[in-house]
PDB file of C-alpha atoms in Angstrom:
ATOM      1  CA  UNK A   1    -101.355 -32.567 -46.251  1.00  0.00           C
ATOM      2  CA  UNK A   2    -101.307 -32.508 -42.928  1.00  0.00           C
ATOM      3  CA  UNK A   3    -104.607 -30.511 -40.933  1.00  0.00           C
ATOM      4  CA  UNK A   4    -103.351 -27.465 -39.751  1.00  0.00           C
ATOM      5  CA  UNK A   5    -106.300 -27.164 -36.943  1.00  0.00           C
ATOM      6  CA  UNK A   6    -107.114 -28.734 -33.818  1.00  0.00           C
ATOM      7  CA  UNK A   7    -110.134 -30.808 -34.335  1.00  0.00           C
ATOM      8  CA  UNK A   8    -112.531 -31.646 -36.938  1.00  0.00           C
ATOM      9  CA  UNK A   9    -115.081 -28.885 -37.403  1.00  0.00           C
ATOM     10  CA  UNK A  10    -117.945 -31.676 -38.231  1.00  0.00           C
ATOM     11  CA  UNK A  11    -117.625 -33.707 -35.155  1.00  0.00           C
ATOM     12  CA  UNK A  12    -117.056 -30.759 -33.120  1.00  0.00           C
ATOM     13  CA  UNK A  13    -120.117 -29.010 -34.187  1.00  0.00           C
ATOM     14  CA  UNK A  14    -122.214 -32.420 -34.310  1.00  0.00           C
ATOM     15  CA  UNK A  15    -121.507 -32.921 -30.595  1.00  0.00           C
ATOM     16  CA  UNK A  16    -122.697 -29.500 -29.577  1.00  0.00           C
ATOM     17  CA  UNK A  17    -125.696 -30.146 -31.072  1.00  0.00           C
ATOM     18  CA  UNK A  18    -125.679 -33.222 -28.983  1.00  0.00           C
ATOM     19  CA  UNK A  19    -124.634 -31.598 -26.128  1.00  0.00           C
ATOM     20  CA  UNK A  20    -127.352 -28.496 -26.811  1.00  0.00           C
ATOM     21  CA  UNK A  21    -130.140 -30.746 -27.026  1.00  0.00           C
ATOM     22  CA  UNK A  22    -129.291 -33.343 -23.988  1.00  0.00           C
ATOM     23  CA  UNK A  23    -128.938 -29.820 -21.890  1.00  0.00           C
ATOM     24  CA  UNK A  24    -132.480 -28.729 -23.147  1.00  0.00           C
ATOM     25  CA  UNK A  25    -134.142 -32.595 -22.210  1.00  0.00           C
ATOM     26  CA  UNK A  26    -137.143 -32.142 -19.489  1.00  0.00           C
ATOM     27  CA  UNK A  27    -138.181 -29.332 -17.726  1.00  0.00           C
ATOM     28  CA  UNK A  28    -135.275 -29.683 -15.008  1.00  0.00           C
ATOM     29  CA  UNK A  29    -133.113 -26.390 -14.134  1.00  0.00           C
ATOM     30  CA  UNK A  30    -131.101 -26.299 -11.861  1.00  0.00           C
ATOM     31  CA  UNK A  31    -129.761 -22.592  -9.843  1.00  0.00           C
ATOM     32  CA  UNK A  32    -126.775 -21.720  -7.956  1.00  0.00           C
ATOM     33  CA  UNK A  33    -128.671 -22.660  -4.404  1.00  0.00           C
ATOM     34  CA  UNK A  34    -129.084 -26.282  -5.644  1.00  0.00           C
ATOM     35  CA  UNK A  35    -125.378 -26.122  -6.960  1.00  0.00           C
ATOM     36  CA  UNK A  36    -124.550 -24.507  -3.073  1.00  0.00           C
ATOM     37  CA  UNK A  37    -126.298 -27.778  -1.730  1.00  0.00           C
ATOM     38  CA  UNK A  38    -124.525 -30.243  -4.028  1.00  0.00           C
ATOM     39  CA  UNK A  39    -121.563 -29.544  -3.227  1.00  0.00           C
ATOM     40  CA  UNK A  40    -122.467 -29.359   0.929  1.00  0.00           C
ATOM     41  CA  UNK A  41    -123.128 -32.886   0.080  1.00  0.00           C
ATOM     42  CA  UNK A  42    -120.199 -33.870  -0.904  1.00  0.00           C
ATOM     43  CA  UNK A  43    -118.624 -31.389   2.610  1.00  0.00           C
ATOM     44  CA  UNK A  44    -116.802 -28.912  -0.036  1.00  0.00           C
ATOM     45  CA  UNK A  45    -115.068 -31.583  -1.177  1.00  0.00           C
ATOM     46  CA  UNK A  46    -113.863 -33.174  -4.678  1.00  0.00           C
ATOM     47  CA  UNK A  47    -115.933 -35.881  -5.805  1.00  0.00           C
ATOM     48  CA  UNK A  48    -113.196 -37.813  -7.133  1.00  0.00           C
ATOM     49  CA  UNK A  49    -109.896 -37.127  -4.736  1.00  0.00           C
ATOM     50  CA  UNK A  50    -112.202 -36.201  -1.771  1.00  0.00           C
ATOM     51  CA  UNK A  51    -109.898 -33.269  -1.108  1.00  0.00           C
ATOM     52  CA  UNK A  52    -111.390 -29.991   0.560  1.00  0.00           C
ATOM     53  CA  UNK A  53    -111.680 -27.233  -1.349  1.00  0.00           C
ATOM     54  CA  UNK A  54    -113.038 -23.626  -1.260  1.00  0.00           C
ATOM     55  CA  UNK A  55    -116.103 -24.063  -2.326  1.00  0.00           C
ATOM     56  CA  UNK A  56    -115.642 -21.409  -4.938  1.00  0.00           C
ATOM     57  CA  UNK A  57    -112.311 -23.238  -6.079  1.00  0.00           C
ATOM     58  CA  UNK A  58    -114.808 -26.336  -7.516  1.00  0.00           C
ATOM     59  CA  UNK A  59    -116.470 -26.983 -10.602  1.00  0.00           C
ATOM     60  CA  UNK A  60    -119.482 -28.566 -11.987  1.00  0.00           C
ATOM     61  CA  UNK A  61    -118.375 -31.846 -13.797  1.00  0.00           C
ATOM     62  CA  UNK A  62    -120.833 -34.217 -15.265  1.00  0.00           C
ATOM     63  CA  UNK A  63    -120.165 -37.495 -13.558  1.00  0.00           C
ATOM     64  CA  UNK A  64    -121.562 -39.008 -16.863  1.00  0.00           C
ATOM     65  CA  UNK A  65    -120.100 -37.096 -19.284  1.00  0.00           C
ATOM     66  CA  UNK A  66    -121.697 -35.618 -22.636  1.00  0.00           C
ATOM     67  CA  UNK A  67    -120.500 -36.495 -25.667  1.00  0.00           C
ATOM     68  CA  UNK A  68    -121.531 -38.401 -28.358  1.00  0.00           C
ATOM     69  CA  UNK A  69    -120.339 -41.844 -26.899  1.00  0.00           C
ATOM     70  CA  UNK A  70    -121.473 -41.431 -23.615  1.00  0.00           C
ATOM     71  CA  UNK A  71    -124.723 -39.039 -23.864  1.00  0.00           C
ATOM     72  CA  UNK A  72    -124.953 -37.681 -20.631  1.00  0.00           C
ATOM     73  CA  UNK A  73    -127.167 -35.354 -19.127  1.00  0.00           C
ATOM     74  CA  UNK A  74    -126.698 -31.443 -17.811  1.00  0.00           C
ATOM     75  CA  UNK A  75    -129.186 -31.676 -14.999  1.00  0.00           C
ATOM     76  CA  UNK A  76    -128.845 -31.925 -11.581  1.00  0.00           C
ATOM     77  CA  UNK A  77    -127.876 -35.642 -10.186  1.00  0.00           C
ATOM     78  CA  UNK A  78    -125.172 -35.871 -13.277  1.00  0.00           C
ATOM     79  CA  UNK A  79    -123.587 -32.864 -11.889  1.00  0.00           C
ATOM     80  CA  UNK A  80    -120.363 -33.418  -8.974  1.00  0.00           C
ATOM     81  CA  UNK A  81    -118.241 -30.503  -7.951  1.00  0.00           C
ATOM     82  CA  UNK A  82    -115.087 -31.192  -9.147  1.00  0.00           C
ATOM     83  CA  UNK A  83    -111.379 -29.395  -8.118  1.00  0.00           C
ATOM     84  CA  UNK A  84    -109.672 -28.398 -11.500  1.00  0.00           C
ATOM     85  CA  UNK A  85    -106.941 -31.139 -11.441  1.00  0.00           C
ATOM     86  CA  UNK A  86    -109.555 -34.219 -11.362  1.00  0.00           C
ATOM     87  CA  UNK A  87    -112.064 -32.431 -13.872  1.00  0.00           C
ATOM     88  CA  UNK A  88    -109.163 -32.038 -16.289  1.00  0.00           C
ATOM     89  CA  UNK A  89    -107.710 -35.802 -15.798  1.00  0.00           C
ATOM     90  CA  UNK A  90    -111.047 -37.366 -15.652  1.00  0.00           C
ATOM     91  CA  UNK A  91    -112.341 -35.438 -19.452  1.00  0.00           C
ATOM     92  CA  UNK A  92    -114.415 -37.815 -21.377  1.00  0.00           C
ATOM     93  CA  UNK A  93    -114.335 -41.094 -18.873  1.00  0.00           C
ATOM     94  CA  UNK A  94    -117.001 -41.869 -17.116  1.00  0.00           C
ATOM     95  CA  UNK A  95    -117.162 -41.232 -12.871  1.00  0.00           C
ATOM     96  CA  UNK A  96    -116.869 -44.790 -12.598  1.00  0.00           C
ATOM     97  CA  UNK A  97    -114.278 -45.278 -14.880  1.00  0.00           C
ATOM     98  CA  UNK A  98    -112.272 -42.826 -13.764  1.00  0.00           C
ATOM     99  CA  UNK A  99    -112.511 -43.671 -10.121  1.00  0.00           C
ATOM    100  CA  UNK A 100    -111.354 -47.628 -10.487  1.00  0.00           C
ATOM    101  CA  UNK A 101    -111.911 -49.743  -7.829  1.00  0.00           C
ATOM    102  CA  UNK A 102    -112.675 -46.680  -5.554  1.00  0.00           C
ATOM    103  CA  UNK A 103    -116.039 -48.090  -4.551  1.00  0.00           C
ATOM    104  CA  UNK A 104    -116.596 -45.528  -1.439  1.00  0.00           C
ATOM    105  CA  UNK A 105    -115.983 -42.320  -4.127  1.00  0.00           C
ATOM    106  CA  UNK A 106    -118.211 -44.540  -6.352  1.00  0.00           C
ATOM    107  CA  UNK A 107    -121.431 -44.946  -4.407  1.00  0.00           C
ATOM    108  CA  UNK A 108    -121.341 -42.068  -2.452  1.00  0.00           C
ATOM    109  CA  UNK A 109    -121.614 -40.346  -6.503  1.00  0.00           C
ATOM    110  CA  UNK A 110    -124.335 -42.832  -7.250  1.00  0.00           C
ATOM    111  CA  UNK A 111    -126.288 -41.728  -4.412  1.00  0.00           C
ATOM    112  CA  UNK A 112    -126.307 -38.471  -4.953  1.00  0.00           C
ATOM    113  CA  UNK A 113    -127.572 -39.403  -8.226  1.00  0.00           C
ATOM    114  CA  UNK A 114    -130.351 -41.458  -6.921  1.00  0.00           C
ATOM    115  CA  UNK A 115    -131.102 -39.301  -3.549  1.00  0.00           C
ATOM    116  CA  UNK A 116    -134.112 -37.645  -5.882  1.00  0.00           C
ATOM    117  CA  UNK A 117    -131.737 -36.634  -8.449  1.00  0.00           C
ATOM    118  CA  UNK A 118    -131.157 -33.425  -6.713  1.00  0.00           C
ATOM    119  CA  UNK A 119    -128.794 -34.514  -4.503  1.00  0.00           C
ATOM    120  CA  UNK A 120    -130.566 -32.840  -1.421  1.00  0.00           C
TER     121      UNK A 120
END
């Protein structure tokens, strides 16, 4: 018989629990002035097709995604704004996966990881 729902109830509620406790790890919080400055870092732009966008057009993607293969982190660093196209075509790959050969997308990502992991 085929499954008549999307997904399987198990892994999906295993990897919010996975999700829920990578989001909880340290004592790092990050608030809409540090999400203002990430994306000035990138100039408003996509960190993956570079194109300008109004800054209330982007959203927060985790350039290391979490999920249970992966297990990245929702804290500040792992987070790239993102236009809606790229965020949606990216999903579950990893920045650097995603990107290729791109190597100037790449490291400018990696720096804002490393640039005191609050990108500022």
């Amino acid at each position: 018989m085929a499954n008549r729902y999307k997904g399987n109830p198990i892994g999906n509620a295993s990897n919010a629990l996975v999700r829920n406790i990578l989001s909880n790890l340290g004592n790092e919080r990050f608030n809409s002035a540090d999400w203002t400055e990430t994306k000035k870092y990138f100039k408003n732009c996509c960190a993956y097709c570079g194109k300008e966008q109004n800054p209330k057009d982007l959203v927060m993607e985790h350039a290391i995604p979490i999920n249970k293969e992966v297990l990245g982190e929702h804290r500040l660093g792992n987070i790239v704004p993102s236009c809606k196209q790229c965020n949606s075509e990216k999903h579950k790959k990893s920045f650097e996966e995603f990107l290729g050969d791109d190597t100037q997308k790449i490291n400018a990502i990696k720096k804002c990881m490393s640039d005191k992991i609050t990108c500022h």
